[in-house]
Amino acid sequence: MRGLETFSQLVWGSKPLLVPVGLHVWDSPLFGHRGVLLDTSRNYYPVDDILRTIKAMSANKLNVFHWHITDSHSFPLMLPSEPDLAAKGSYGNEMLYSPADVATIVRFGLEHGVRVLPEIDSPAHTGSWAEAYPDIVSCANMFWWPAESEWADRLASEPGTGQLNPLNPNTYHVLKNVIGDVVALFPEPFYHAGGDEIIPGCWKADPAIQSFLSENGTLSQLLEKFVNSTFPYIVSLNRTVVYWEDILLDADVKVDPSFLPPEHTILQTWNNGPNNTKLIVSSGYRAIVSSSEFYYLDCGHGGFVGNDSQYDPPPTSGNSGNGGSWCEPFKTWQTIYNYDIAYGLTPAETKLVLGGEVALWSEQADPAILDVRIWPRASAMAETLWSGNRDESGKKRYAEAMDRLNEWRHRMVNKGIRAEPLQPLWCIKNPGMCNTVHPFD
């Protein structure tokens, strides 16, 4: 399939088609895991939008659609064993994914060489579960950052509170039903269990947890209890468990590595660039790289929180602040292209890096701008994870990459993908005239 895609990209013209002859192509990827993450909880995406994204991924030789299906904001996935989660936790009956929808997406992915990796984030990011099961969710439907409180005492890192309560036995009854249904729906060797952004204030707001802490229990012990009650079950279903890096690297709430044997665990990194990648692989874990400083496609569009003073710096300050975007600036294709996800690693450590994923979190994205947010910036990552961003002499290839991406962007548009333009058409009609000869060191 990848070879045929390569061949199709060598074909030019329309009438007649121009096909090079006598050409030998040797082609194989540097990294096996090359993905796009799409969040369908903050805003809903119809099935057709997901299928179009998968089709575009296949054309770009990307092979993992990381489906962040649920979060605190909505639970759009219909599950046979727990129908109330979607019935009560979704945005509405027209914003659901049925088992038949999942089967369509999974089958379409397999037909296009794209695995569909489901993520059911927990124990944090689960406020939507409280619509069906309020007893198992701490701090649900509370204001996320109470007035006059410090940032450290917030209940969530953004509007939409709620974390599963590890002390409630019913938590595991519901969660195991969810896990069992998801594993049955997705014939994928990985199960992404989330594990990120445990906010201490949320658990501390729960009376049962307050009692546990007053008896010298710790928040990390709570998380360890949660992991010890779910991780072995996922593994027993013949799945490798993927967690966000927080599960081991968070400063306040984390588990001891003994709870997560590396042979069954993969960590996905999103903070501190190559530093956290190094921490993960040097500890013997496999890594998926989604560093927010390089691979987050939602950054730089401002924030979605209202009444935010970050929008109003003094006009004499010399800067306009970050516009409320925690991960500003916008990640240009050049930023994405030039990132080496194995930077600073030894050859042995590099072998533990499975690959990378760009991520589109959907606080400020929906079907209206889906294609523009992802493409062609994801194409830049696709090239670097397939053939690298350096030539045989070790020099970065970003100068010549512009011409390739320009051509490829137009081919994607012709395929029905609304990829954003990289340059004025004048630049394409006048090759080399839009370059600079003064590179910055």
Coordinates of C-alpha atoms in Angstrom, one line a residue:
M1 CA 0.0 0.0 0.0
R2 CA 2.8 2.5 0.9
G3 CA 4.7 1.5 -2.3
L4 CA 1.6 2.2 -4.4
E5 CA 1.2 5.6 -2.6
T6 CA 4.8 6.4 -3.5
F7 CA 4.2 5.5 -7.1
S8 CA 1.1 7.6 -7.3
Q9 CA 3.1 10.6 -6.0
L10 CA 5.6 10.2 -8.9
V11 CA 2.8 10.5 -11.5
W12 CA 2.4 14.0 -13.0
G13 CA 0.0 15.8 -15.4
S14 CA -3.5 14.9 -16.5
K15 CA -3.7 14.2 -20.2
P16 CA -1.5 12.4 -20.7
L17 CA -0.2 11.2 -17.4
L18 CA 3.6 11.4 -17.1
V19 CA 5.2 8.4 -15.3
P20 CA 9.0 8.2 -14.8
V21 CA 10.6 5.0 -16.2
G22 CA 13.8 3.3 -15.1
L23 CA 13.4 4.6 -11.5
H24 CA 14.3 2.6 -8.5
V25 CA 12.7 3.6 -5.2
W26 CA 13.8 2.1 -1.9
D27 CA 11.4 3.3 0.7
S28 CA 10.7 2.4 4.4
P29 CA 9.8 4.4 7.5
L30 CA 12.2 5.5 10.2
F31 CA 9.4 5.1 12.9
G32 CA 6.6 2.6 12.9
H33 CA 4.1 4.7 14.8
R34 CA 3.0 7.8 12.9
G35 CA -0.2 9.2 14.1
V36 CA -2.8 11.9 14.4
L37 CA -4.8 12.4 17.6
L38 CA -8.3 13.8 17.3
D39 CA -10.4 14.9 20.4
T40 CA -14.1 14.2 19.8
S41 CA -15.3 15.1 23.3
R42 CA -14.9 18.9 23.4
N43 CA -16.6 19.1 20.0
Y44 CA -18.2 16.4 18.0
Y45 CA -17.1 15.3 14.5
P46 CA -19.4 13.3 12.2
V47 CA -18.2 10.0 11.0
D48 CA -17.6 11.3 7.5
D49 CA -15.1 13.9 8.8
I50 CA -13.3 11.1 10.6
L51 CA -13.2 8.9 7.5
R52 CA -11.9 11.8 5.4
T53 CA -9.1 12.4 8.0
I54 CA -8.2 8.7 7.9
K55 CA -8.1 8.8 4.1
A56 CA -5.8 11.8 4.2
M57 CA -3.6 10.1 6.7
S58 CA -3.2 7.1 4.5
A59 CA -2.1 9.4 1.6
N60 CA 0.5 10.9 3.9
K61 CA 1.7 7.4 5.0
L62 CA 0.4 8.0 8.6
N63 CA -0.8 4.8 10.2
V64 CA -2.4 5.5 13.6
F65 CA -5.6 7.4 14.2
H66 CA -5.5 8.1 18.0
W67 CA -9.1 8.6 18.8
H68 CA -9.5 10.6 22.1
I69 CA -13.2 9.7 22.2
T70 CA -14.3 10.8 25.7
D71 CA -13.5 13.5 28.2
S72 CA -15.2 15.6 30.9
H73 CA -17.1 17.5 28.3
S74 CA -19.0 14.7 26.6
F75 CA -19.2 10.9 26.3
P76 CA -20.3 10.3 22.7
L77 CA -19.4 6.5 22.5
M78 CA -22.4 4.2 22.7
L79 CA -21.4 1.1 24.7
P80 CA -23.7 -2.0 25.0
S81 CA -22.8 -2.7 28.6
E82 CA -23.1 0.9 29.8
P83 CA -25.7 2.7 27.5
D84 CA -26.4 5.4 30.0
L85 CA -22.9 6.9 29.7
A86 CA -23.6 8.1 26.1
A87 CA -27.4 8.5 26.5
K88 CA -26.8 11.0 29.4
G89 CA -23.3 12.1 28.9
S90 CA -23.2 13.0 25.2
Y91 CA -24.2 16.3 23.6
G92 CA -27.3 14.7 22.2
N93 CA -28.7 11.9 20.1
E94 CA -27.3 13.3 16.9
M95 CA -23.8 13.5 18.4
L96 CA -23.1 9.8 19.1
Y97 CA -20.9 7.1 17.8
S98 CA -22.8 3.8 17.6
P99 CA -21.1 0.4 17.5
A100 CA -21.9 0.3 13.8
D101 CA -20.2 3.7 13.4
V102 CA -17.1 2.4 15.2
A103 CA -17.1 -0.7 12.9
T104 CA -17.3 1.5 9.8
I105 CA -14.4 3.7 11.1
V106 CA -12.2 0.7 12.1
R107 CA -12.8 -1.2 8.8
F108 CA -12.1 2.0 6.7
G109 CA -8.9 2.5 8.7
L110 CA -7.8 -1.1 8.0
E111 CA -8.6 -0.7 4.4
H112 CA -6.4 2.4 4.3
G113 CA -3.5 1.0 6.4
V114 CA -4.5 3.1 9.5
R115 CA -4.9 1.5 12.9
V116 CA -7.6 3.1 15.1
L117 CA -6.3 3.5 18.7
P118 CA -9.1 4.3 21.2
E119 CA -8.5 6.4 24.3
I120 CA -10.9 6.4 27.2
D121 CA -9.2 8.8 29.5
S122 CA -9.4 8.2 33.3
P123 CA -9.4 8.7 36.2
A124 CA -9.3 12.4 35.4
H125 CA -11.2 14.0 32.5
T126 CA -14.3 12.0 33.4
G127 CA -16.9 14.7 34.3
S128 CA -19.2 13.5 31.6
W129 CA -19.5 10.1 33.4
A130 CA -21.3 11.8 36.3
E131 CA -24.4 12.4 34.2
A132 CA -25.0 8.6 34.4
Y133 CA -23.1 7.8 37.6
P134 CA -22.8 10.8 39.9
D135 CA -21.7 8.6 42.8
I136 CA -18.4 7.5 41.2
V137 CA -17.2 11.0 40.1
S138 CA -15.5 13.4 42.4
C139 CA -16.1 17.2 42.0
A140 CA -18.3 16.9 39.0
N141 CA -20.2 19.9 37.7
M142 CA -18.3 22.3 40.1
F143 CA -16.7 25.5 39.0
W144 CA -13.3 24.7 37.7
W145 CA -11.3 27.5 39.5
P146 CA -13.1 28.9 42.5
A147 CA -12.8 32.7 43.1
E148 CA -9.9 33.9 45.2
S149 CA -8.2 30.5 45.1
E150 CA -4.7 29.8 44.0
W151 CA -4.0 28.0 40.7
A152 CA -2.7 25.0 42.7
D153 CA -6.1 24.7 44.4
R154 CA -8.1 24.6 41.2
L155 CA -10.5 21.6 40.5
A156 CA -9.5 21.2 36.9
S157 CA -7.0 22.6 34.4
E158 CA -9.8 23.9 32.2
P159 CA -13.6 24.2 32.5
G160 CA -15.1 20.7 32.9
T161 CA -14.5 19.1 36.3
G162 CA -14.7 15.5 37.4
Q163 CA -12.4 12.6 38.3
L164 CA -13.3 9.0 39.0
N165 CA -13.2 8.1 42.7
P166 CA -10.7 5.2 43.3
L167 CA -12.3 4.4 46.7
N168 CA -15.8 3.6 45.3
P169 CA -16.1 -0.1 44.3
N170 CA -18.8 0.9 41.7
T171 CA -16.1 2.8 39.9
Y172 CA -14.4 -0.4 38.8
H173 CA -17.7 -2.2 38.0
V174 CA -18.5 0.6 35.5
L175 CA -15.0 1.0 34.2
K176 CA -14.4 -2.7 33.6
N177 CA -17.6 -2.8 31.5
V178 CA -16.4 0.2 29.5
I179 CA -13.0 -1.4 29.0
G180 CA -14.5 -4.7 28.0
D181 CA -16.8 -3.1 25.4
V182 CA -14.0 -0.9 24.0
V183 CA -11.7 -3.9 23.6
A184 CA -14.5 -5.7 21.8
L185 CA -15.1 -2.8 19.4
F186 CA -11.5 -2.0 18.5
P187 CA -9.3 -4.9 17.2
E188 CA -6.2 -2.9 18.1
P189 CA -3.3 -4.2 20.2
F190 CA -3.0 -0.9 22.2
Y191 CA -5.6 0.4 24.7
H192 CA -5.0 4.1 25.7
A193 CA -6.1 4.5 29.3
G194 CA -5.2 8.2 29.7
G195 CA -3.9 8.8 33.2
D196 CA -3.1 12.5 32.7
E197 CA -3.7 15.6 34.7
I198 CA -4.8 14.3 38.1
I199 CA -5.8 17.6 39.8
P200 CA -5.4 17.3 43.6
G201 CA -8.1 19.8 44.4
C202 CA -10.8 17.6 42.7
W203 CA -10.1 14.5 44.7
K204 CA -9.7 16.6 47.9
A205 CA -13.2 17.9 47.4
D206 CA -14.6 14.4 47.9
P207 CA -15.6 13.6 51.5
A208 CA -14.6 9.9 51.3
I209 CA -11.2 10.9 49.9
Q210 CA -10.8 13.6 52.6
S211 CA -11.3 10.9 55.2
F212 CA -8.7 8.7 53.4
L213 CA -6.2 11.5 53.4
S214 CA -6.8 12.4 57.0
E215 CA -5.7 8.9 57.9
N216 CA -2.3 9.5 56.3
G217 CA -3.2 8.3 52.9
T218 CA -1.8 10.1 49.8
L219 CA -3.1 11.1 46.4
S220 CA -0.4 8.9 44.8
Q221 CA -1.7 5.9 46.8
L222 CA -5.2 6.7 45.4
L223 CA -3.8 6.6 41.8
E224 CA -1.9 3.4 42.6
K225 CA -5.1 1.8 43.8
F226 CA -6.8 2.9 40.6
V227 CA -4.0 1.6 38.4
N228 CA -3.7 -1.7 40.3
S229 CA -7.5 -2.3 39.8
T230 CA -7.5 -1.6 36.1
F231 CA -4.1 -2.1 34.5
P232 CA -4.1 -6.0 35.1
Y233 CA -7.6 -6.2 33.7
I234 CA -6.6 -4.4 30.5
V235 CA -3.5 -6.6 30.1
S236 CA -5.6 -9.7 30.7
L237 CA -7.6 -8.7 27.6
N238 CA -4.4 -9.0 25.5
R239 CA -3.8 -5.3 25.3
T240 CA -0.7 -3.2 25.8
V241 CA -1.6 -0.2 27.9
V242 CA -0.8 3.3 26.8
Y243 CA -0.7 6.1 29.4
W244 CA 0.1 9.8 29.2
E245 CA 3.5 10.4 30.8
D246 CA 1.9 12.0 33.9
I247 CA 1.2 8.6 35.4
L248 CA 5.0 8.4 36.2
L249 CA 6.3 11.9 35.8
D250 CA 3.8 14.2 37.4
A251 CA 5.3 16.2 40.2
D252 CA 2.4 15.6 42.7
V253 CA 0.3 12.5 41.8
K254 CA 2.1 9.5 40.2
V255 CA 2.5 5.8 40.6
D256 CA 5.6 3.8 41.5
P257 CA 7.1 2.2 38.3
S258 CA 6.6 -1.2 39.9
F259 CA 2.9 -0.9 39.1
L260 CA 3.6 -0.5 35.3
P261 CA 6.0 -3.2 33.9
P262 CA 7.6 -1.9 30.7
E263 CA 6.7 -5.0 28.7
H264 CA 3.0 -4.1 29.0
T265 CA 3.3 -0.3 29.1
I266 CA 3.8 2.5 26.7
L267 CA 4.1 6.2 27.7
Q268 CA 3.0 9.1 25.6
T269 CA 4.9 12.3 26.3
W270 CA 3.5 15.8 25.9
N271 CA 5.6 18.0 28.2
N272 CA 9.2 19.3 28.2
G273 CA 10.1 18.2 24.7
P274 CA 13.1 15.9 24.4
N275 CA 13.8 16.0 28.2
N276 CA 10.7 13.9 29.1
T277 CA 11.3 11.6 26.1
K278 CA 14.7 10.9 27.6
L279 CA 13.3 10.3 31.1
I280 CA 10.8 7.7 29.7
V281 CA 13.1 5.7 27.5
S282 CA 16.0 5.8 29.9
S283 CA 13.7 4.1 32.4
G284 CA 13.1 1.3 29.9
Y285 CA 9.7 2.3 28.6
R286 CA 8.6 2.6 25.0
A287 CA 7.6 6.2 24.1
I288 CA 5.2 7.9 21.7
V289 CA 6.2 11.5 21.2
S290 CA 3.5 14.3 21.1
S291 CA 5.5 17.1 22.6
S292 CA 3.2 20.1 23.0
E293 CA 6.0 22.5 22.1
F294 CA 6.2 21.0 18.6
Y295 CA 3.3 18.7 17.9
Y296 CA 0.1 20.3 19.3
L297 CA -2.0 21.7 16.4
D298 CA -4.4 23.6 18.6
C299 CA -1.8 26.0 20.0
G300 CA -1.7 29.7 19.3
H301 CA -5.4 30.4 18.7
G302 CA -6.0 32.1 22.0
G303 CA -7.9 30.5 24.9
F304 CA -11.5 29.5 25.3
V305 CA -11.9 30.8 28.9
G306 CA -13.9 34.0 29.1
N307 CA -13.2 36.9 31.5
D308 CA -9.4 36.3 31.1
S309 CA -7.1 39.1 31.9
Q310 CA -4.3 37.6 29.8
Y311 CA -6.1 39.3 26.9
D312 CA -5.5 42.8 28.4
P313 CA -1.8 43.5 29.1
P314 CA -0.8 47.2 29.5
P315 CA -0.4 48.7 26.0
T316 CA 3.0 50.0 27.0
S317 CA 4.3 46.5 28.0
G318 CA 5.9 45.8 24.6
N319 CA 4.0 42.5 24.2
S320 CA 0.5 41.4 23.8
G321 CA 0.8 38.4 26.1
N322 CA -0.1 34.9 24.9
G323 CA -3.7 35.6 24.1
G324 CA -4.8 33.0 26.7
S325 CA -3.1 30.1 24.8
W326 CA -1.1 28.1 27.3
C327 CA 0.9 26.5 24.6
E328 CA 1.5 29.5 22.2
P329 CA 2.8 30.2 19.7
F330 CA 1.1 28.5 16.7
K331 CA 3.1 25.5 15.7
T332 CA 4.2 26.2 12.1
W333 CA 5.0 23.4 9.7
Q334 CA 8.7 24.4 10.0
T335 CA 8.5 23.9 13.8
I336 CA 7.0 20.5 13.3
Y337 CA 9.3 19.5 10.5
N338 CA 12.5 20.4 12.3
Y339 CA 11.8 18.5 15.5
D340 CA 13.9 15.5 16.0
I341 CA 11.9 13.2 18.3
A342 CA 15.0 11.2 19.2
Y343 CA 17.1 14.2 20.0
G344 CA 19.7 13.5 22.7
L345 CA 19.0 9.8 22.9
T346 CA 21.5 6.9 22.6
P347 CA 21.0 4.4 19.8
A348 CA 19.6 1.9 22.3
E349 CA 17.2 4.5 23.7
T350 CA 16.1 5.6 20.2
K351 CA 14.9 2.0 19.6
L352 CA 12.3 2.5 22.4
V353 CA 10.8 5.5 20.6
L354 CA 7.9 4.0 18.7
G355 CA 7.2 7.2 16.8
G356 CA 5.1 10.4 17.1
E357 CA 1.7 11.9 16.9
V358 CA 0.5 15.4 16.2
A359 CA -2.6 16.3 18.3
L360 CA -5.7 18.3 17.6
W361 CA -7.4 19.1 20.9
S362 CA -10.9 20.4 20.1
E363 CA -11.6 23.2 22.5
Q364 CA -11.5 25.5 19.5
A365 CA -11.8 23.1 16.6
D366 CA -14.8 21.4 15.0
P367 CA -15.7 20.1 11.5
A368 CA -15.7 23.6 10.1
I369 CA -11.9 23.9 10.4
L370 CA -10.8 20.3 10.8
D371 CA -8.8 20.0 7.6
V372 CA -7.2 23.4 7.9
R373 CA -5.9 22.7 11.5
I374 CA -4.4 19.4 10.6
W375 CA -3.1 19.7 7.0
P376 CA -0.5 20.2 5.7
R377 CA 1.2 20.6 9.1
A378 CA 0.7 16.9 9.8
S379 CA 2.3 16.2 6.4
A380 CA 5.5 17.8 7.7
M381 CA 5.6 15.3 10.6
A382 CA 4.7 12.5 8.2
E383 CA 7.8 13.2 6.1
T384 CA 10.2 13.4 9.1
L385 CA 8.9 10.2 10.6
W386 CA 9.1 8.4 7.3
S387 CA 12.4 9.6 5.7
G388 CA 13.8 12.0 8.3
N389 CA 14.4 15.7 8.2
R390 CA 18.1 15.6 7.2
D391 CA 20.0 14.7 4.1
E392 CA 22.8 12.2 3.8
S393 CA 25.3 14.8 5.1
G394 CA 23.2 15.5 8.2
K395 CA 21.9 18.9 7.1
K396 CA 18.3 19.8 7.8
R397 CA 16.1 19.6 4.6
Y398 CA 13.6 22.3 5.5
A399 CA 14.6 24.5 2.6
E400 CA 13.8 21.9 -0.1
A401 CA 10.8 20.6 2.0
M402 CA 8.8 23.8 1.2
D403 CA 8.6 22.9 -2.5
R404 CA 7.5 19.4 -1.7
L405 CA 4.9 20.5 0.8
N406 CA 3.5 23.1 -1.6
E407 CA 3.1 20.5 -4.3
W408 CA 1.6 18.0 -1.9
R409 CA -0.8 20.5 -0.4
H410 CA -2.3 21.1 -3.9
R411 CA -2.6 17.4 -4.4
M412 CA -4.4 17.0 -1.2
V413 CA -6.8 19.8 -2.1
N414 CA -7.5 18.0 -5.4
K415 CA -8.3 14.9 -3.2
G416 CA -11.0 17.0 -1.3
I417 CA -8.8 17.8 1.7
R418 CA -9.1 21.5 2.6
A419 CA -5.5 21.9 3.6
E420 CA -4.4 25.5 4.3
P421 CA -2.0 27.2 1.8
L422 CA 1.7 27.6 2.7
Q423 CA 2.5 30.4 0.2
P424 CA 0.9 32.7 -2.4
L425 CA 0.4 31.0 -5.8
W426 CA 2.9 33.6 -7.1
C427 CA 5.7 31.7 -5.3
I428 CA 4.8 28.4 -7.0
K429 CA 4.7 30.1 -10.4
N430 CA 8.1 31.8 -9.7
P431 CA 10.2 29.0 -8.2
G432 CA 12.9 30.1 -5.8
M433 CA 11.8 33.8 -5.7
C434 CA 10.1 33.4 -2.3
N435 CA 13.2 31.9 -0.6
T436 CA 15.8 33.7 1.5
V437 CA 19.5 33.2 1.1
H438 CA 20.1 34.3 4.7
P439 CA 19.4 31.3 7.0
F440 CA 19.6 31.9 10.7
D441 CA 22.0 29.8 12.6

